[in-house]
Coordinates of N, CA and C in Angstrom, one line a residue:
X1322 N 149.9 158.2 66.1 CA 150.6 158.4 64.9 C 149.7 159.7 64.3
X1323 N 150.3 160.5 63.7 CA 149.4 161.7 63.1 C 149.5 161.5 61.6
X1324 N 148.3 161.7 60.9 CA 148.0 161.9 59.5 C 149.0 162.9 59.0
X1325 N 149.7 162.7 57.8 CA 150.5 163.7 57.2 C 149.9 165.0 57.0
X1326 N 148.7 164.9 56.6 CA 147.9 166.2 56.4 C 147.7 167.1 57.7
X1327 N 147.9 166.4 58.8 CA 147.7 167.3 60.1 C 149.1 167.7 60.4
X1328 N 150.2 167.6 59.8 CA 151.6 168.1 60.2 C 151.9 169.4 59.7
X1329 N 152.2 170.4 60.4 CA 152.6 171.6 60.1 C 154.2 171.5 59.8
X1330 N 154.7 171.4 58.5 CA 156.1 171.2 58.4 C 157.0 172.2 58.7
X1331 N 156.3 173.5 58.8 CA 157.2 174.7 59.2 C 157.5 174.6 60.7
X1332 N 156.9 173.8 61.3 CA 157.1 173.7 62.8 C 158.0 172.6 63.0
X1333 N 158.3 171.6 62.2 CA 159.2 170.5 62.6 C 160.6 170.8 62.7
X1334 N 161.1 170.0 63.5 CA 162.6 170.3 63.7 C 163.2 169.4 62.6
X1335 N 164.7 169.8 62.6 CA 165.4 169.2 61.3 C 165.3 167.5 61.4
X1336 N 165.5 167.1 62.5 CA 165.5 165.6 62.6 C 164.2 164.9 62.0
X1337 N 163.0 165.6 62.3 CA 161.8 165.1 62.0 C 161.4 165.3 60.6
X1338 N 162.0 166.5 60.0 CA 161.9 166.7 58.5 C 162.8 165.8 57.8
X1339 N 163.8 165.4 58.2 CA 164.9 164.3 57.6 C 164.2 163.1 57.7
X1340 N 163.6 162.7 58.7 CA 162.9 161.3 58.7 C 161.7 161.2 57.8
X1341 N 161.1 162.2 57.5 CA 159.9 162.3 56.5 C 160.6 162.3 55.1
X1342 N 161.5 162.9 55.0 CA 162.3 163.0 53.5 C 162.6 161.7 53.3
X1343 N 163.5 161.2 54.4 CA 163.9 159.6 54.1 C 163.0 158.7 53.8
X1344 N 161.9 158.7 54.4 CA 160.7 157.8 54.0 C 160.1 157.9 52.8
X1345 N 160.0 159.2 52.2 CA 159.5 159.5 51.0 C 160.5 159.1 49.9
X1346 N 162.0 159.1 50.1 CA 162.9 158.7 49.1 C 162.9 157.4 49.2
X1347 N 162.8 156.5 50.2 CA 162.8 155.2 50.4 C 161.6 154.6 49.5
X1348 N 160.4 155.3 49.7 CA 159.3 154.6 48.8 C 159.3 154.9 47.4
X1349 N 160.0 156.1 47.1 CA 160.6 156.4 45.5 C 161.3 155.6 44.9
X1350 N 162.4 155.1 45.8 CA 163.5 154.3 45.3 C 162.6 153.0 44.8
X1351 N 161.8 152.3 45.7 CA 161.2 151.2 45.7 C 160.0 151.2 44.6
X1352 N 159.9 152.4 44.1 CA 158.9 152.5 43.1 C 157.5 152.4 43.6
X1353 N 157.2 152.8 44.8 CA 156.0 152.6 45.5 C 155.0 154.0 45.2
X1354 N 155.7 154.9 45.1 CA 155.1 156.2 45.0 C 155.7 157.1 43.7
X1355 N 154.9 158.2 43.3 CA 155.2 159.0 42.3 C 154.9 160.3 42.9
X1356 N 156.0 161.4 42.4 CA 155.8 162.8 42.8 C 155.3 163.4 41.4
X1357 N 154.5 164.5 41.6 CA 153.9 165.3 40.5 C 153.8 166.7 41.0
X1358 N 154.3 167.6 40.3 CA 154.1 169.1 40.6 C 153.2 169.7 39.6
X1359 N 152.2 170.4 40.1 CA 151.3 171.1 39.4 C 150.9 172.5 40.0
X1360 N 151.3 173.6 39.3 CA 151.2 174.9 40.1 C 151.6 175.2 41.4
X1361 N 152.8 174.8 41.5 CA 153.8 174.7 42.8 C 153.1 174.0 43.9
X1362 N 152.2 173.1 43.7 CA 151.7 172.1 44.5 C 152.2 170.7 44.1
X1363 N 152.8 170.0 45.2 CA 153.3 168.5 45.0 C 152.1 167.5 45.3
X1364 N 152.0 166.6 44.3 CA 151.2 165.6 44.5 C 151.8 164.1 44.6
X1365 N 151.5 163.5 45.5 CA 152.1 162.2 45.7 C 150.9 161.1 45.5
X1366 N 151.3 160.1 44.6 CA 150.3 159.0 44.4 C 151.0 157.8 44.3
X1367 N 150.3 156.8 44.4 CA 150.8 155.2 44.5 C 151.1 154.8 43.1
X1368 N 152.0 154.1 42.9 CA 152.3 153.5 41.7 C 151.7 152.1 41.6
X1369 N 151.7 151.5 40.4 CA 150.8 150.1 40.5 C 151.5 149.2 41.5
X1370 N 152.9 149.3 41.7 CA 153.4 148.4 42.7 C 153.0 149.0 44.0
X1371 N 152.9 150.0 44.4 CA 152.6 150.8 45.6 C 151.0 150.3 45.9
X1372 N 150.2 150.2 44.8 CA 148.7 149.9 45.1 C 148.7 148.5 45.4
X1373 N 149.3 147.8 44.7 CA 149.6 146.3 45.2 C 150.0 146.0 46.5
X1374 N 150.8 146.6 47.1 CA 151.3 146.5 48.4 C 150.4 146.9 49.4
X1375 N 149.7 148.2 49.1 CA 148.5 148.5 49.8 C 147.6 147.6 49.9
X1376 N 147.2 147.1 48.8 CA 146.2 145.9 49.0 C 146.4 144.7 49.9
X1377 N 147.8 144.6 50.0 CA 148.2 143.5 50.7 C 148.0 143.7 52.2
X1378 N 148.3 145.0 52.6 CA 148.0 145.4 53.9 C 146.4 145.4 54.3
X1379 N 145.7 145.8 53.2 CA 144.2 145.8 53.5 C 143.8 144.3 53.6
X1380 N 144.2 143.5 52.8 CA 144.0 141.9 53.2 C 144.3 141.4 54.5
X1381 N 145.5 141.9 55.1 CA 146.0 141.5 56.4 C 145.1 141.9 57.4
X1382 N 144.4 143.2 57.2 CA 143.6 143.7 58.1 C 142.1 143.4 57.9
X1383 N 141.8 142.7 57.0 CA 140.4 142.4 56.5 C 139.6 141.7 57.7
X1384 N 138.4 142.1 58.1 CA 137.6 141.5 59.0 C 136.2 141.5 58.5
X1385 N 135.2 140.9 59.0 CA 134.0 140.8 58.7 C 133.1 141.3 59.8
X1386 N 132.3 142.3 59.7 CA 131.6 142.8 60.6 C 130.4 141.9 61.0
X1387 N 130.2 141.8 62.4 CA 128.9 141.1 62.9 C 127.8 142.1 63.1
X1388 N 126.7 141.9 62.5 CA 125.7 143.0 62.7 C 124.9 142.7 64.2
X1389 N 124.3 143.5 64.5 CA 123.6 143.4 65.9 C 122.4 142.3 65.7
X1390 N 121.8 142.3 64.6 CA 120.7 141.2 64.3 C 121.1 140.5 63.1
X1391 N 121.0 139.1 63.2 CA 121.4 138.4 62.1 C 120.1 138.4 61.2
X1392 N 120.5 138.4 59.8 CA 119.5 138.5 58.8 C 119.1 137.0 58.2
X1393 N 119.4 136.0 58.9 CA 118.9 134.7 58.6 C 119.4 134.2 57.2
X1394 N 120.4 134.7 56.7 CA 120.9 134.6 55.3 C 122.4 134.1 55.5
X1395 N 122.7 133.0 54.8 CA 124.0 132.4 54.7 C 124.8 132.8 53.4
X1396 N 126.0 133.1 53.7 CA 126.8 133.3 52.3 C 127.8 132.1 52.2
X1397 N 127.5 131.7 51.0 CA 128.5 130.6 50.4 C 129.5 131.0 49.4
X1398 N 130.8 130.6 49.6 CA 131.6 130.8 48.5 C 132.3 129.4 48.2
X1399 N 132.0 129.3 46.6 CA 132.5 128.0 45.9 C 133.6 128.4 45.1
X1400 N 134.6 127.6 45.1 CA 135.8 128.0 44.2 C 136.3 126.7 43.6
X1401 N 136.9 126.8 42.3 CA 137.7 125.9 41.7 C 138.9 126.2 41.0
X1402 N 139.7 126.5 42.0 CA 141.2 126.9 41.5 C 142.1 125.8 41.0
X1403 N 142.6 126.0 39.8 CA 143.5 125.0 39.3 C 144.7 124.8 39.9
X1404 N 145.2 123.6 39.9 CA 146.3 123.1 40.8 C 147.6 123.8 40.4
X1405 N 147.7 124.7 39.3 CA 148.9 125.5 39.0 C 148.8 126.6 39.9
X1406 N 147.7 127.0 40.6 CA 147.6 128.2 41.3 C 147.2 127.6 42.8
X1407 N 147.9 126.6 43.0 CA 147.6 125.8 44.4 C 148.1 126.6 45.6
X1408 N 149.2 127.4 45.4 CA 149.6 128.3 46.5 C 148.5 129.3 46.8
X1409 N 147.9 129.9 45.9 CA 147.1 131.0 46.0 C 145.7 130.4 46.7
X1410 N 145.5 129.1 46.3 CA 144.2 128.4 46.6 C 144.4 128.3 48.1
X1411 N 145.5 127.7 48.6 CA 145.8 127.4 50.1 C 145.8 128.6 50.8
X1412 N 146.3 129.8 50.3 CA 146.3 131.1 50.9 C 144.9 131.6 51.0
X1413 N 144.0 131.5 50.1 CA 142.6 131.9 50.3 C 141.9 131.0 51.5
X1414 N 142.2 129.8 51.4 CA 141.7 128.9 52.5 C 142.1 129.5 53.8
X1415 N 143.3 129.6 54.0 CA 143.9 130.2 55.3 C 143.1 131.6 55.5
X1416 N 143.0 132.3 54.7 CA 142.3 133.7 54.9 C 140.8 133.4 55.3
X1417 N 140.1 132.5 54.7 CA 138.7 132.2 55.1 C 138.6 131.6 56.5
X1418 N 139.6 130.9 56.9 CA 139.7 130.4 58.2 C 139.7 131.7 59.1
X1419 N 140.6 132.5 59.0 CA 140.9 133.7 59.7 C 139.7 134.6 59.7
X1420 N 138.8 134.6 58.7 CA 137.6 135.3 58.6 C 136.4 134.6 59.2
X1421 N 136.7 133.4 60.0 CA 135.8 132.7 60.6 C 134.7 132.0 59.6
X1422 N 135.0 131.8 58.4 CA 134.2 131.0 57.6 C 134.5 129.6 57.9
X1423 N 133.4 128.7 57.7 CA 133.2 127.3 58.0 C 133.2 126.6 56.8
X1424 N 134.4 125.5 56.7 CA 134.4 124.7 55.6 C 133.3 123.8 55.4
X1425 N 132.7 123.5 54.5 CA 131.7 122.6 54.2 C 132.2 121.4 53.3
X1426 N 133.0 121.9 52.4 CA 133.8 120.9 51.5 C 135.1 121.7 51.2
X1427 N 136.1 121.1 50.8 CA 137.4 121.8 50.5 C 137.3 123.1 49.9
X1428 N 136.3 123.3 48.9 CA 136.1 124.5 48.1 C 134.9 125.1 48.3
X1429 N 134.1 124.7 49.2 CA 132.8 125.3 49.5 C 132.8 125.8 51.0
X1430 N 132.8 127.0 51.2 CA 133.0 127.9 52.7 C 131.7 128.6 53.0
X1431 N 131.3 128.5 54.2 CA 130.0 129.3 54.6 C 130.2 130.4 55.7
X1432 N 129.6 131.4 55.8 CA 129.7 132.6 56.5 C 128.1 133.2 56.9
X1433 N 127.9 133.4 58.1 CA 126.3 134.0 58.2 C 126.1 135.4 58.0
X1434 N 127.3 136.2 58.0 CA 127.2 137.7 57.8 C 127.7 138.2 56.5
X1435 N 127.0 139.3 56.3 CA 127.4 140.0 54.9 C 128.7 140.0 54.5
X1436 N 129.4 139.6 53.6 CA 130.7 139.7 53.2 C 131.2 139.9 51.7
X1437 N 130.2 140.3 51.0 CA 130.3 140.5 49.5 C 131.5 141.1 49.1
X1438 N 131.8 142.4 49.8 CA 132.8 143.2 49.5 C 134.2 142.6 49.8
X1439 N 134.2 142.0 51.0 CA 135.4 141.2 51.4 C 135.7 140.2 50.6
X1440 N 134.9 139.2 50.1 CA 135.0 138.2 49.3 C 135.6 138.9 47.8
X1441 N 134.9 139.9 47.3 CA 135.3 140.5 46.2 C 136.9 141.0 46.1
X1442 N 137.2 141.5 47.4 CA 138.6 142.1 47.6 C 139.5 140.8 47.5
X1443 N 139.1 139.7 48.1 CA 140.0 138.6 48.1 C 140.2 137.9 46.7
X1444 N 138.9 138.0 46.0 CA 139.1 137.5 44.6 C 140.0 138.4 43.9
X1445 N 139.9 139.8 44.0 CA 140.9 140.5 43.2 C 142.1 140.4 43.5
X1446 N 142.5 140.4 44.8 CA 143.7 140.3 45.5 C 144.6 139.1 45.0
X1447 N 143.8 137.9 45.0 CA 144.4 136.7 44.5 C 144.5 136.6 42.8
X1448 N 143.8 137.5 42.1 CA 143.5 137.3 40.8 C 142.7 136.1 40.2
X1449 N 141.7 135.8 41.0 CA 140.7 134.8 40.5 C 139.6 135.6 39.7
X1450 N 138.8 134.8 39.0 CA 137.8 135.4 38.1 C 136.6 134.7 38.5
X1451 N 135.6 135.2 38.0 CA 134.2 134.6 38.1 C 134.1 133.3 37.7
X1452 N 134.9 133.0 36.6 CA 135.0 131.7 36.3 C 135.2 130.6 37.2
X1453 N 136.1 130.9 38.2 CA 136.5 129.9 39.2 C 136.2 130.3 40.7
X1454 N 135.2 131.3 40.9 CA 135.0 132.0 42.2 C 133.5 132.4 42.2
X1455 N 132.6 131.7 42.9 CA 131.3 131.8 43.0 C 130.6 132.2 44.4
X1456 N 130.0 133.3 44.4 CA 129.3 133.6 45.8 C 127.9 133.7 45.6
X1457 N 127.4 132.9 46.6 CA 125.8 132.7 46.7 C 125.3 133.1 48.1
X1458 N 124.1 133.8 48.3 CA 123.5 134.0 49.4 C 122.3 133.1 49.5
X1459 N 122.0 132.5 50.6 CA 120.7 131.7 50.7 C 120.3 131.8 52.1
X1460 N 118.9 131.5 52.2 CA 118.3 131.2 53.7 C 118.5 129.9 54.1
X1461 N 118.5 128.7 53.1 CA 118.3 127.5 53.4 C 119.6 126.7 53.1
X1462 N 120.3 126.1 54.2 CA 121.6 125.2 54.1 C 121.2 123.8 54.5
X1463 N 119.9 123.5 54.5 CA 119.7 122.0 55.0 C 120.1 121.6 56.3
X1464 N 120.5 120.5 56.5 CA 121.0 119.9 57.8 C 122.1 120.6 58.5
X1465 N 122.9 121.3 57.8 CA 124.1 122.2 58.5 C 123.4 123.2 59.3
X1466 N 122.2 123.6 59.2 CA 121.7 125.0 59.9 C 121.9 124.9 61.3
X1467 N 121.4 124.0 62.0 CA 121.3 123.8 63.5 C 122.6 123.9 64.1
X1468 N 123.6 123.0 63.7 CA 124.9 123.2 64.2 C 125.6 124.4 63.9
X1469 N 125.4 124.9 62.6 CA 126.2 126.2 62.4 C 125.5 127.2 63.1
X1470 N 124.1 127.4 63.3 CA 123.7 128.5 64.2 C 124.2 128.4 65.6
X1471 N 124.4 127.3 66.2 CA 124.9 127.0 67.4 C 126.3 127.5 67.4
X1472 N 127.1 127.2 66.4 CA 128.6 127.5 66.3 C 128.9 128.8 66.3
X1473 N 128.0 129.7 65.5 CA 128.2 131.0 65.5 C 127.3 131.8 66.5
X1474 N 126.6 131.1 67.3 CA 125.9 131.7 68.3 C 124.8 132.6 67.8
X1475 N 124.0 132.0 66.8 CA 122.9 132.8 66.2 C 121.5 132.4 66.8
X1476 N 120.6 133.4 66.7 CA 119.3 132.9 67.2 C 118.3 132.9 66.0

């Protein structure tokens, strides 16, 4: 797939031009993009709904990079999400499992690698606040350390 900026529209055939036009029309009808013209230049931007949908795709592709050398620090996420937001709480747990977090308790999850930005993205995506979502970084996790080092294959 080519980036839009890499396409020379003058060289496209009618079918390709029509396909691109149809995609933009579809996105505009769904109120996912805006068009704006300034000085004969067309600018395309995401609407609020478009940004929300783009975030959803970012969340789907979210991963946590494994550094070459572990920094001997553990990242802990603790949350207290009320029952009226149970669906979001369960979706968060599912995503944490996908990201290879280890559940210490239902609302306490641990990971060995830097993941602050990823956790912030999840917090924002699900609409949680600092009031019910706490991230901690520590070197000491007590009796869990040996088992978890082995399970994550850390030295």
